[in-house]
PDB file of C-alpha atoms in Angstrom:
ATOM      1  CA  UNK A   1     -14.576  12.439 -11.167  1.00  0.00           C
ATOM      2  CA  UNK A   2     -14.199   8.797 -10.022  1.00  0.00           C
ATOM      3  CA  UNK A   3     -16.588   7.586  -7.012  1.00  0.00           C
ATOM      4  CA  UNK A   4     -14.226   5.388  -5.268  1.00  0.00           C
ATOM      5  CA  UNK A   5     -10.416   5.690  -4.274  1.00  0.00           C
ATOM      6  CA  UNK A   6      -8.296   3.252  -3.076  1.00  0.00           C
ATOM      7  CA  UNK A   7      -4.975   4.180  -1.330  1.00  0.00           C
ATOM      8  CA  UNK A   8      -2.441   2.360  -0.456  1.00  0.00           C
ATOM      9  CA  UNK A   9      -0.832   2.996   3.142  1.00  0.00           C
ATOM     10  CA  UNK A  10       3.521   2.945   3.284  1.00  0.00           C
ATOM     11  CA  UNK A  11       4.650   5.464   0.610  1.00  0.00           C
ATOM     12  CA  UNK A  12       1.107   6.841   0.068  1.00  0.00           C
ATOM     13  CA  UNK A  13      -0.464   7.526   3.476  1.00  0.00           C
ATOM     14  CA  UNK A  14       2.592   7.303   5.708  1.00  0.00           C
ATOM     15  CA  UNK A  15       6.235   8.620   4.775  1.00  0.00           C
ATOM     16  CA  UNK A  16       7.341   4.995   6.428  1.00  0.00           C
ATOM     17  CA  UNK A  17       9.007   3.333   4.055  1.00  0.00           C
ATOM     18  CA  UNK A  18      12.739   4.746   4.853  1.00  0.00           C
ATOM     19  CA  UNK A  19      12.044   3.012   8.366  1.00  0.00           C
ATOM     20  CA  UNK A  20      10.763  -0.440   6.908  1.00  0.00           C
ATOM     21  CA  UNK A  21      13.227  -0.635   4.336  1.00  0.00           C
ATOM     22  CA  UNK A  22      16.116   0.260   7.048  1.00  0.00           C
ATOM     23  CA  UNK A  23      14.636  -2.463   9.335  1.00  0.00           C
ATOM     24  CA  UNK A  24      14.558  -4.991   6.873  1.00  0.00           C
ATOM     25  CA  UNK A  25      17.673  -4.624   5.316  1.00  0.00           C
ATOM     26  CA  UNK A  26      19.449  -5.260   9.286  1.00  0.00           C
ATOM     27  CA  UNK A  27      17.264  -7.767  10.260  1.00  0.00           C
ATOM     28  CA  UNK A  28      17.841  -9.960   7.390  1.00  0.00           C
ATOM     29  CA  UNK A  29      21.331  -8.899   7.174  1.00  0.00           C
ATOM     30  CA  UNK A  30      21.429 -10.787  10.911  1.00  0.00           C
ATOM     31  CA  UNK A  31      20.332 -13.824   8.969  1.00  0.00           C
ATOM     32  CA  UNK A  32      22.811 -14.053   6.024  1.00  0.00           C
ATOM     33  CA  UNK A  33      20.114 -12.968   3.800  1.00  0.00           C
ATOM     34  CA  UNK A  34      20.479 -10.030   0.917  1.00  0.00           C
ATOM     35  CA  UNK A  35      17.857  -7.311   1.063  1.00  0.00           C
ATOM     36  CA  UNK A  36      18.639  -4.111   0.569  1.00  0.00           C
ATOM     37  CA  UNK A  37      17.097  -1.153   0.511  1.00  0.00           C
ATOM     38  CA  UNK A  38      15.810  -1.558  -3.177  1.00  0.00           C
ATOM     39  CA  UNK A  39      14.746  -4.494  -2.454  1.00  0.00           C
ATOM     40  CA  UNK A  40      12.498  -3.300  -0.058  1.00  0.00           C
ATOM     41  CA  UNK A  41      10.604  -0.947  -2.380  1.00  0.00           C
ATOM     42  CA  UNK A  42      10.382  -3.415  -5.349  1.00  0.00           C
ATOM     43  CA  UNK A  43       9.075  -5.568  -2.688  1.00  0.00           C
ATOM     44  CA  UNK A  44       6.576  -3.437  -1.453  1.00  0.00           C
ATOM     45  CA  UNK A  45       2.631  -4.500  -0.630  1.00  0.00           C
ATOM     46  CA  UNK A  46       3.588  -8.250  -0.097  1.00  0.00           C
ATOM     47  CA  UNK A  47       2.653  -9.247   3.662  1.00  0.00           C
ATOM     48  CA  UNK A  48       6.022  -9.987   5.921  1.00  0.00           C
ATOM     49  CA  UNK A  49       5.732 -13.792   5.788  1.00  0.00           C
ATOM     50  CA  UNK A  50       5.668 -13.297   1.558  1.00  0.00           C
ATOM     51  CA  UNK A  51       8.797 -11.334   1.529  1.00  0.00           C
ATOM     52  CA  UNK A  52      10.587 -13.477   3.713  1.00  0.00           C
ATOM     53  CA  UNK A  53       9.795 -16.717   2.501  1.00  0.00           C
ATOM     54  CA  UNK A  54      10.706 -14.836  -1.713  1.00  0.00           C
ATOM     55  CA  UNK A  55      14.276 -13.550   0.302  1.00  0.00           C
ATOM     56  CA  UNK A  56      14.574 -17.335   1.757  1.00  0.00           C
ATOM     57  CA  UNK A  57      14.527 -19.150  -2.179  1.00  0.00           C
ATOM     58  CA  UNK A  58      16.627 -16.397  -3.577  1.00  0.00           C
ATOM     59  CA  UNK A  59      19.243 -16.730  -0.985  1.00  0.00           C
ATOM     60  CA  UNK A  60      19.086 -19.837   0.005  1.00  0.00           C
ATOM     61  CA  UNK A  61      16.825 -21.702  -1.867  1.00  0.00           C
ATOM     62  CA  UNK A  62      14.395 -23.173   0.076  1.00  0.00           C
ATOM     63  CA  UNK A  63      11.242 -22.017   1.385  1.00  0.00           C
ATOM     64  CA  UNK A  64      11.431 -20.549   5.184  1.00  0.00           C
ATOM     65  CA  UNK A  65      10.052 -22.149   7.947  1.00  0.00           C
ATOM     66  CA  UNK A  66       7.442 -20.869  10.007  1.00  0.00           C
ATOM     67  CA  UNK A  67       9.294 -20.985  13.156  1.00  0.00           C
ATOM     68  CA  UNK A  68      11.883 -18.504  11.049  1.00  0.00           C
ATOM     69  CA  UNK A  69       9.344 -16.115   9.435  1.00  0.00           C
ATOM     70  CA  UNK A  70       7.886 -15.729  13.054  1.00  0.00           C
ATOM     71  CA  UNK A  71      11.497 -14.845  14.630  1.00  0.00           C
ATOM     72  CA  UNK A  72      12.592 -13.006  11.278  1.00  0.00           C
ATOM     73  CA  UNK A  73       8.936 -10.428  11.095  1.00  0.00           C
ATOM     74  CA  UNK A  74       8.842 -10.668  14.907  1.00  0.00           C
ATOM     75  CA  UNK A  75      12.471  -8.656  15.056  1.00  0.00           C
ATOM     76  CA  UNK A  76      11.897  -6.644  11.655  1.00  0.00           C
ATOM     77  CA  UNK A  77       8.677  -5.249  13.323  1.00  0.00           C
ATOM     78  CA  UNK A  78      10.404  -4.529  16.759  1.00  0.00           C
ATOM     79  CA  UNK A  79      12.568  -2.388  15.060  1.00  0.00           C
ATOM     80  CA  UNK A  80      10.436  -1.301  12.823  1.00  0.00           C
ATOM     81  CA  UNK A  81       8.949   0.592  16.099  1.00  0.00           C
ATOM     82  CA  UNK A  82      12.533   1.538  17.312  1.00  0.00           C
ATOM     83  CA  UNK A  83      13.048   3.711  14.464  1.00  0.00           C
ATOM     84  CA  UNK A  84       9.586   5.609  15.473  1.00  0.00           C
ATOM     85  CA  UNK A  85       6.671   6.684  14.162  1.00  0.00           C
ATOM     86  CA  UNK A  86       6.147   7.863  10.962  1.00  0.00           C
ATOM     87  CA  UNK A  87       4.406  11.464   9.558  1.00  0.00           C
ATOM     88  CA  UNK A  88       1.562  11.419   6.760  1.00  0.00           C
ATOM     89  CA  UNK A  89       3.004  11.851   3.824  1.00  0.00           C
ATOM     90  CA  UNK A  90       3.264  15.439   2.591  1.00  0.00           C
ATOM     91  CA  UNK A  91       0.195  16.489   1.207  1.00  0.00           C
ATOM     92  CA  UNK A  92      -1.771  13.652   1.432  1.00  0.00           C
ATOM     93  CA  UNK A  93      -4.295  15.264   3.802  1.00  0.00           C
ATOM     94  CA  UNK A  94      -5.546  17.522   1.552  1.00  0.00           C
ATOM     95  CA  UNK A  95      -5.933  15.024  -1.035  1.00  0.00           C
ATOM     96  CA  UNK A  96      -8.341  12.832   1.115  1.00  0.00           C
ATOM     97  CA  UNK A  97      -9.830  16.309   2.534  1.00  0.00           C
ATOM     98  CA  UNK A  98     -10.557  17.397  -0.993  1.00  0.00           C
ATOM     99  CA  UNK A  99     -11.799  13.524  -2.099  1.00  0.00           C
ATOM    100  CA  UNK A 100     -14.400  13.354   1.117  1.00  0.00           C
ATOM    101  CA  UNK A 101     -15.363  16.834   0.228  1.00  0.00           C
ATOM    102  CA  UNK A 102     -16.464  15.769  -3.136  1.00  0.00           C
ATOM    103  CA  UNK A 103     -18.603  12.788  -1.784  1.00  0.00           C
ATOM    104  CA  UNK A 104     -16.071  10.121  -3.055  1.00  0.00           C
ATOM    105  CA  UNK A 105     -15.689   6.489  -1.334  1.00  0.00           C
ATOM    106  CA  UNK A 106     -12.118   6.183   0.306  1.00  0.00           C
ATOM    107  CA  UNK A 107     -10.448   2.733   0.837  1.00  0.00           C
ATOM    108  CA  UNK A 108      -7.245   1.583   2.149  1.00  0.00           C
ATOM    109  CA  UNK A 109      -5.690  -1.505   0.474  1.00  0.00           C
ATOM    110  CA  UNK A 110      -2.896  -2.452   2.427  1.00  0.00           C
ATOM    111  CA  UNK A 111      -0.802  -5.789   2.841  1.00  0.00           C
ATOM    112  CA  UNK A 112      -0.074  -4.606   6.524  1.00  0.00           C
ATOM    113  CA  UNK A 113      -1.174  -6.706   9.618  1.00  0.00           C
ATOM    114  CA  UNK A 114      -0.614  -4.574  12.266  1.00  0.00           C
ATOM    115  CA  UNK A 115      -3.480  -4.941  15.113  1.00  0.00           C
ATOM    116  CA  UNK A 116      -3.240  -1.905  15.516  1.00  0.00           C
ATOM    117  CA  UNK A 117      -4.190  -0.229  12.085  1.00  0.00           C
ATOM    118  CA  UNK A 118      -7.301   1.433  12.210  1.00  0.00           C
ATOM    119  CA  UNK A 119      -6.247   3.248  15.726  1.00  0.00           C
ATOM    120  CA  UNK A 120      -2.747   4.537  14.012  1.00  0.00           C
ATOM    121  CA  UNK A 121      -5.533   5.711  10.626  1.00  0.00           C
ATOM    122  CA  UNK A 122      -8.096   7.313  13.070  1.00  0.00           C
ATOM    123  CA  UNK A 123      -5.357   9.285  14.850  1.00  0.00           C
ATOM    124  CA  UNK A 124      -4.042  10.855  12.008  1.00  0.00           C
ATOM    125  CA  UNK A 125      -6.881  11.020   9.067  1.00  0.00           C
ATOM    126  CA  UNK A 126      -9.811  11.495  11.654  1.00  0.00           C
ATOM    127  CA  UNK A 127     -13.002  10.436   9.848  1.00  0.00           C
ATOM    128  CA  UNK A 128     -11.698   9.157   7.068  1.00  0.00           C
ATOM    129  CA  UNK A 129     -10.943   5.632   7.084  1.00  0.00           C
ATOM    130  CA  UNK A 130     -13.728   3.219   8.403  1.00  0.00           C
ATOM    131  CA  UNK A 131     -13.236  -0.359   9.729  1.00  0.00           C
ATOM    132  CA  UNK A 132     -15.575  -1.603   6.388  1.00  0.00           C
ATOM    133  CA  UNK A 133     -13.741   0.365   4.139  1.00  0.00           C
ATOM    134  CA  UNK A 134     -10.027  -1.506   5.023  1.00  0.00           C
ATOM    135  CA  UNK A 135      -8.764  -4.234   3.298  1.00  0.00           C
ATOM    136  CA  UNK A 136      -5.564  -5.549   5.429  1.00  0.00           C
ATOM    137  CA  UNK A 137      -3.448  -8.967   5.292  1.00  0.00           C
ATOM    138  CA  UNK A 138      -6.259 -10.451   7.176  1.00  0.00           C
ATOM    139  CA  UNK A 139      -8.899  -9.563   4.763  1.00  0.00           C
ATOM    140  CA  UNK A 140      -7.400 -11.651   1.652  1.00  0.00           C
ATOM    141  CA  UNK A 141      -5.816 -15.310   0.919  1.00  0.00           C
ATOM    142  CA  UNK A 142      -3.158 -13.746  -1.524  1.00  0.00           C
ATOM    143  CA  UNK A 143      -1.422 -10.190  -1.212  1.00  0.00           C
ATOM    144  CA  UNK A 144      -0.266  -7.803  -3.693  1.00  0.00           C
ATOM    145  CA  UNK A 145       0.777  -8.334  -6.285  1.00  0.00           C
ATOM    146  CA  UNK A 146      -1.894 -10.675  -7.219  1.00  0.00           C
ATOM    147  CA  UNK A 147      -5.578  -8.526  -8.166  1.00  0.00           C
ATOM    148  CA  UNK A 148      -7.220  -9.830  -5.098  1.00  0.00           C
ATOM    149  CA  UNK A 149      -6.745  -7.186  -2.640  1.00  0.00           C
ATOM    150  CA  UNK A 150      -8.151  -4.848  -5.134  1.00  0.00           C
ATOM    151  CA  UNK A 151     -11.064  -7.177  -6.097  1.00  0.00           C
ATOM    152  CA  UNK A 152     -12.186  -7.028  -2.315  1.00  0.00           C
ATOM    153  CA  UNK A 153     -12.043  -3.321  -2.304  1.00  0.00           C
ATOM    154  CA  UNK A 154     -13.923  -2.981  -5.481  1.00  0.00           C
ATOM    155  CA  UNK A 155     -17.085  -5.490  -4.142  1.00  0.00           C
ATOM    156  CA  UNK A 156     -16.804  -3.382  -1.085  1.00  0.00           C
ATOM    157  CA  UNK A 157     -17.190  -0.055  -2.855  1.00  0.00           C
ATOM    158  CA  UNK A 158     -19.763  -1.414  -5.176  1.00  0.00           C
ATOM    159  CA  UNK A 159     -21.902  -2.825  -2.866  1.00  0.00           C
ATOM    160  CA  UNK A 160     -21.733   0.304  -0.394  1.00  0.00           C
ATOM    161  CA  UNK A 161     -22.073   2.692  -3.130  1.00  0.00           C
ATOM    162  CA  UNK A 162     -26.153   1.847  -3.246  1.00  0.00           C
ATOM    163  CA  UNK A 163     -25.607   2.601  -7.122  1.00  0.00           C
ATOM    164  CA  UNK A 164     -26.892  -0.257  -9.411  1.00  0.00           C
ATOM    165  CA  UNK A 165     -24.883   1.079 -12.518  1.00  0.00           C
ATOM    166  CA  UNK A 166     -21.149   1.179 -10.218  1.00  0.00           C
ATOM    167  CA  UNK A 167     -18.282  -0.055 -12.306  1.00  0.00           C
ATOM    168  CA  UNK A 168     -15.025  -0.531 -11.988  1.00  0.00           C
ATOM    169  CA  UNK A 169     -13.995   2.754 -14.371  1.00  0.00           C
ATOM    170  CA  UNK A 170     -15.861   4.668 -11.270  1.00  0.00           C
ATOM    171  CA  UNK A 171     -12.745   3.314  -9.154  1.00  0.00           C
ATOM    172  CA  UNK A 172      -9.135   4.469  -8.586  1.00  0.00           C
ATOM    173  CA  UNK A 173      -6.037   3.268  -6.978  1.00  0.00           C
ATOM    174  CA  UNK A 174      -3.274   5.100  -5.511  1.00  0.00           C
ATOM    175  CA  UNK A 175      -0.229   3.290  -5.479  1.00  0.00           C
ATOM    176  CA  UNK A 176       3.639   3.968  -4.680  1.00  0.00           C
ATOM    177  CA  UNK A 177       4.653   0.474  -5.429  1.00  0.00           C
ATOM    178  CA  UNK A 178       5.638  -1.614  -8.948  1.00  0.00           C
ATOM    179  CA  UNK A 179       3.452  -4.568  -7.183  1.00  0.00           C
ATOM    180  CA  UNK A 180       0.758  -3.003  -6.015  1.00  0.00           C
ATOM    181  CA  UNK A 181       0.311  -0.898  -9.428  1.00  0.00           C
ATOM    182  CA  UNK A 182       0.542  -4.236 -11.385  1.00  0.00           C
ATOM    183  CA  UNK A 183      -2.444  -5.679  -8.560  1.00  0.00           C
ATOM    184  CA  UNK A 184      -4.365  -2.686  -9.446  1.00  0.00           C
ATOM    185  CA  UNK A 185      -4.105  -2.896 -13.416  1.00  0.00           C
ATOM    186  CA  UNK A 186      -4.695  -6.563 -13.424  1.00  0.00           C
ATOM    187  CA  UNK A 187      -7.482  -5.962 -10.902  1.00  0.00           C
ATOM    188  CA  UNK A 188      -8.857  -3.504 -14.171  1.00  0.00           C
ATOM    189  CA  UNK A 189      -8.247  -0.735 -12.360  1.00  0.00           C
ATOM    190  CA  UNK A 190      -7.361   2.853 -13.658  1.00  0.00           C
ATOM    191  CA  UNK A 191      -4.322   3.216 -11.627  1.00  0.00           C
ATOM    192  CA  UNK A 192      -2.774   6.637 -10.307  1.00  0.00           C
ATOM    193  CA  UNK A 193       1.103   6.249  -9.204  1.00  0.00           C
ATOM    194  CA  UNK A 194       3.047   8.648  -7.168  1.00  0.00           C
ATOM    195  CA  UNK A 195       6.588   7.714  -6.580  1.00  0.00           C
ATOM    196  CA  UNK A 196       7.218   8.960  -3.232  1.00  0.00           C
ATOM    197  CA  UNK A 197      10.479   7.007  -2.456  1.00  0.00           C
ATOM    198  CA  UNK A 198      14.161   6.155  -4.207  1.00  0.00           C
ATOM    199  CA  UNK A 199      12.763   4.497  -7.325  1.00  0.00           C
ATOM    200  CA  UNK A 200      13.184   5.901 -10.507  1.00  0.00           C
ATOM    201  CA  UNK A 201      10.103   6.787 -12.468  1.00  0.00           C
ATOM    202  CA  UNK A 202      10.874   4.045 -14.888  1.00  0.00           C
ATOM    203  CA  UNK A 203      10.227   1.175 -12.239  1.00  0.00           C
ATOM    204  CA  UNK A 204       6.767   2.176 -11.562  1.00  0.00           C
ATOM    205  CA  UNK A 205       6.203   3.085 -15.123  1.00  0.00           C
ATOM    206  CA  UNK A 206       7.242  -0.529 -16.649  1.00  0.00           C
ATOM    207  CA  UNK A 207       3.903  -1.786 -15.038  1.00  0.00           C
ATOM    208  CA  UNK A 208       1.855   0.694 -16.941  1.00  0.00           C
ATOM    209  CA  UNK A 209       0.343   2.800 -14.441  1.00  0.00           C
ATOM    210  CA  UNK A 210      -3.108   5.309 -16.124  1.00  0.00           C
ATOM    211  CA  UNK A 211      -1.087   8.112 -14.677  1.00  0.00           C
ATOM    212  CA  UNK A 212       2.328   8.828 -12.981  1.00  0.00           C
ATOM    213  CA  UNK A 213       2.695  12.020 -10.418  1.00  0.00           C
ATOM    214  CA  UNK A 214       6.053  12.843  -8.284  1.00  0.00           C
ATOM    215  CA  UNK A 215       4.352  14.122  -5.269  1.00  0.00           C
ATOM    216  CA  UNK A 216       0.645  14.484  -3.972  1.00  0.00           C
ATOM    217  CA  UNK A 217       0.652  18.388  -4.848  1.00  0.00           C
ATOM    218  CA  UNK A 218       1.017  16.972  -8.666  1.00  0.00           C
ATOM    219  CA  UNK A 219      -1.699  14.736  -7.817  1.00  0.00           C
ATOM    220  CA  UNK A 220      -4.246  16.815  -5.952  1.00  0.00           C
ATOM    221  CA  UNK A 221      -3.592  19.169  -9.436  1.00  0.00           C
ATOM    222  CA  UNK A 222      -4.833  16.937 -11.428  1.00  0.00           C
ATOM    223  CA  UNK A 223      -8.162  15.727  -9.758  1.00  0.00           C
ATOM    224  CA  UNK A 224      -9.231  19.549  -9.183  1.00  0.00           C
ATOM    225  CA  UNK A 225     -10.074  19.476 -13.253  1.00  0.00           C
ATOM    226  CA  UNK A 226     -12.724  17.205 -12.232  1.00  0.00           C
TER     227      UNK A 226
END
């Protein structure tokens, strides 16, 4: 049984990803720039101004400005909200529920930077998530897919853990994402990924996830041998 988990929020805690892929793929569309729905996914974990300056060189090659990565993540996030609010994943509850039951440390890693974060966590995984066990787009100077993010979690966990012989094989991540798997694994992280959205298994599997599950049932399965 690992000590530590770190989850990932779109895809893994929240079914939003439908509503952030829709909302990019208009508001770039607005700008002349092609990102579709794929896109999106493969894109996953990077923070808003990341995305849109990667979108910017591809399409037009040039880095954005700030002036347009402000307007551009200012609209994507108003509709973002238009679309609603989106429900816990299915399942997902009584993974953490069975995780805090067995005493284990639970992160989130996320490349969000919503203000409003740990309200939206407490609301719908009461007692779960704590302000010093976050790490958001604020917390880090490079996003996923570089092993940062998952480097700051793991100092976290080690250094709240109170246990002198913590190592990183005590930690795991759970990831939807291609990018935020290949943070994890070059982070030396086992790495547990559940592909909640379009992508085919293969996507997530070419950066060499420890384990690959198709829905949190699968994965609450598996940790119960532990």
């Amino acid at each position: 049984m690992k000590k530590a988990f770190f989850f990932d929020m779109d895809g893994i805690l929240f079914d939003s990803m439908p509503h952030h892929s829709q909302a990019w793929e208009e508001i770039m569309s607005k700008y002349n720039l092609n990102f579709t729905v794929r896109d999106c996914y493969l894109q996953e974990g990077r923070t808003g101004q990341s995305v849109i300056d990667e979108c910017f060189i591809k399409n037009k090659g040039r880095h954005a400005t700030a002036e347009e990565v402000e307007q551009i993540y200012g609209e994507k996030t108003a509709r973002f909200f238009e679309l609603g609010g989106a429900e816990p994943i299915d399942g997902v509850k009584d993974v953490l529920n069975y995780l805090k039951n067995k005493g284990a440390l639970i992160f989130i890693v996320t490349g969000s930077g919503q203000q409003s974060l740990f309200d939206v966590l407490h609301q719908n995984f009461p007692e779960t998530f704590t302000r010093e066990r976050m790490i958001t787009a604020f917390d880090v100077a490079h996003c996923k897919p570089n092993p940062e993010p998952y480097l700051k979690a793991f100092e976290k966990a080690n250094f709240l853990s109170h246990d002198v012989n913590f190592k990183k094989s005590d930690c795991c991540v759970i990831e939807n994402a291609p990018l935020g798997i290949r943070s994890a694994r070059e982070a030396g992280l086992d790495t547990y990924a559940v592909n909640t959205g379009p992508l085919k298994d293969s996507d997530l599997l070419a950066e060499q996830p420890t384990m690959l599950f198709h829905n949190m049932k699968e994965l609450l399965a598996y940790l119960q041998f532990f």
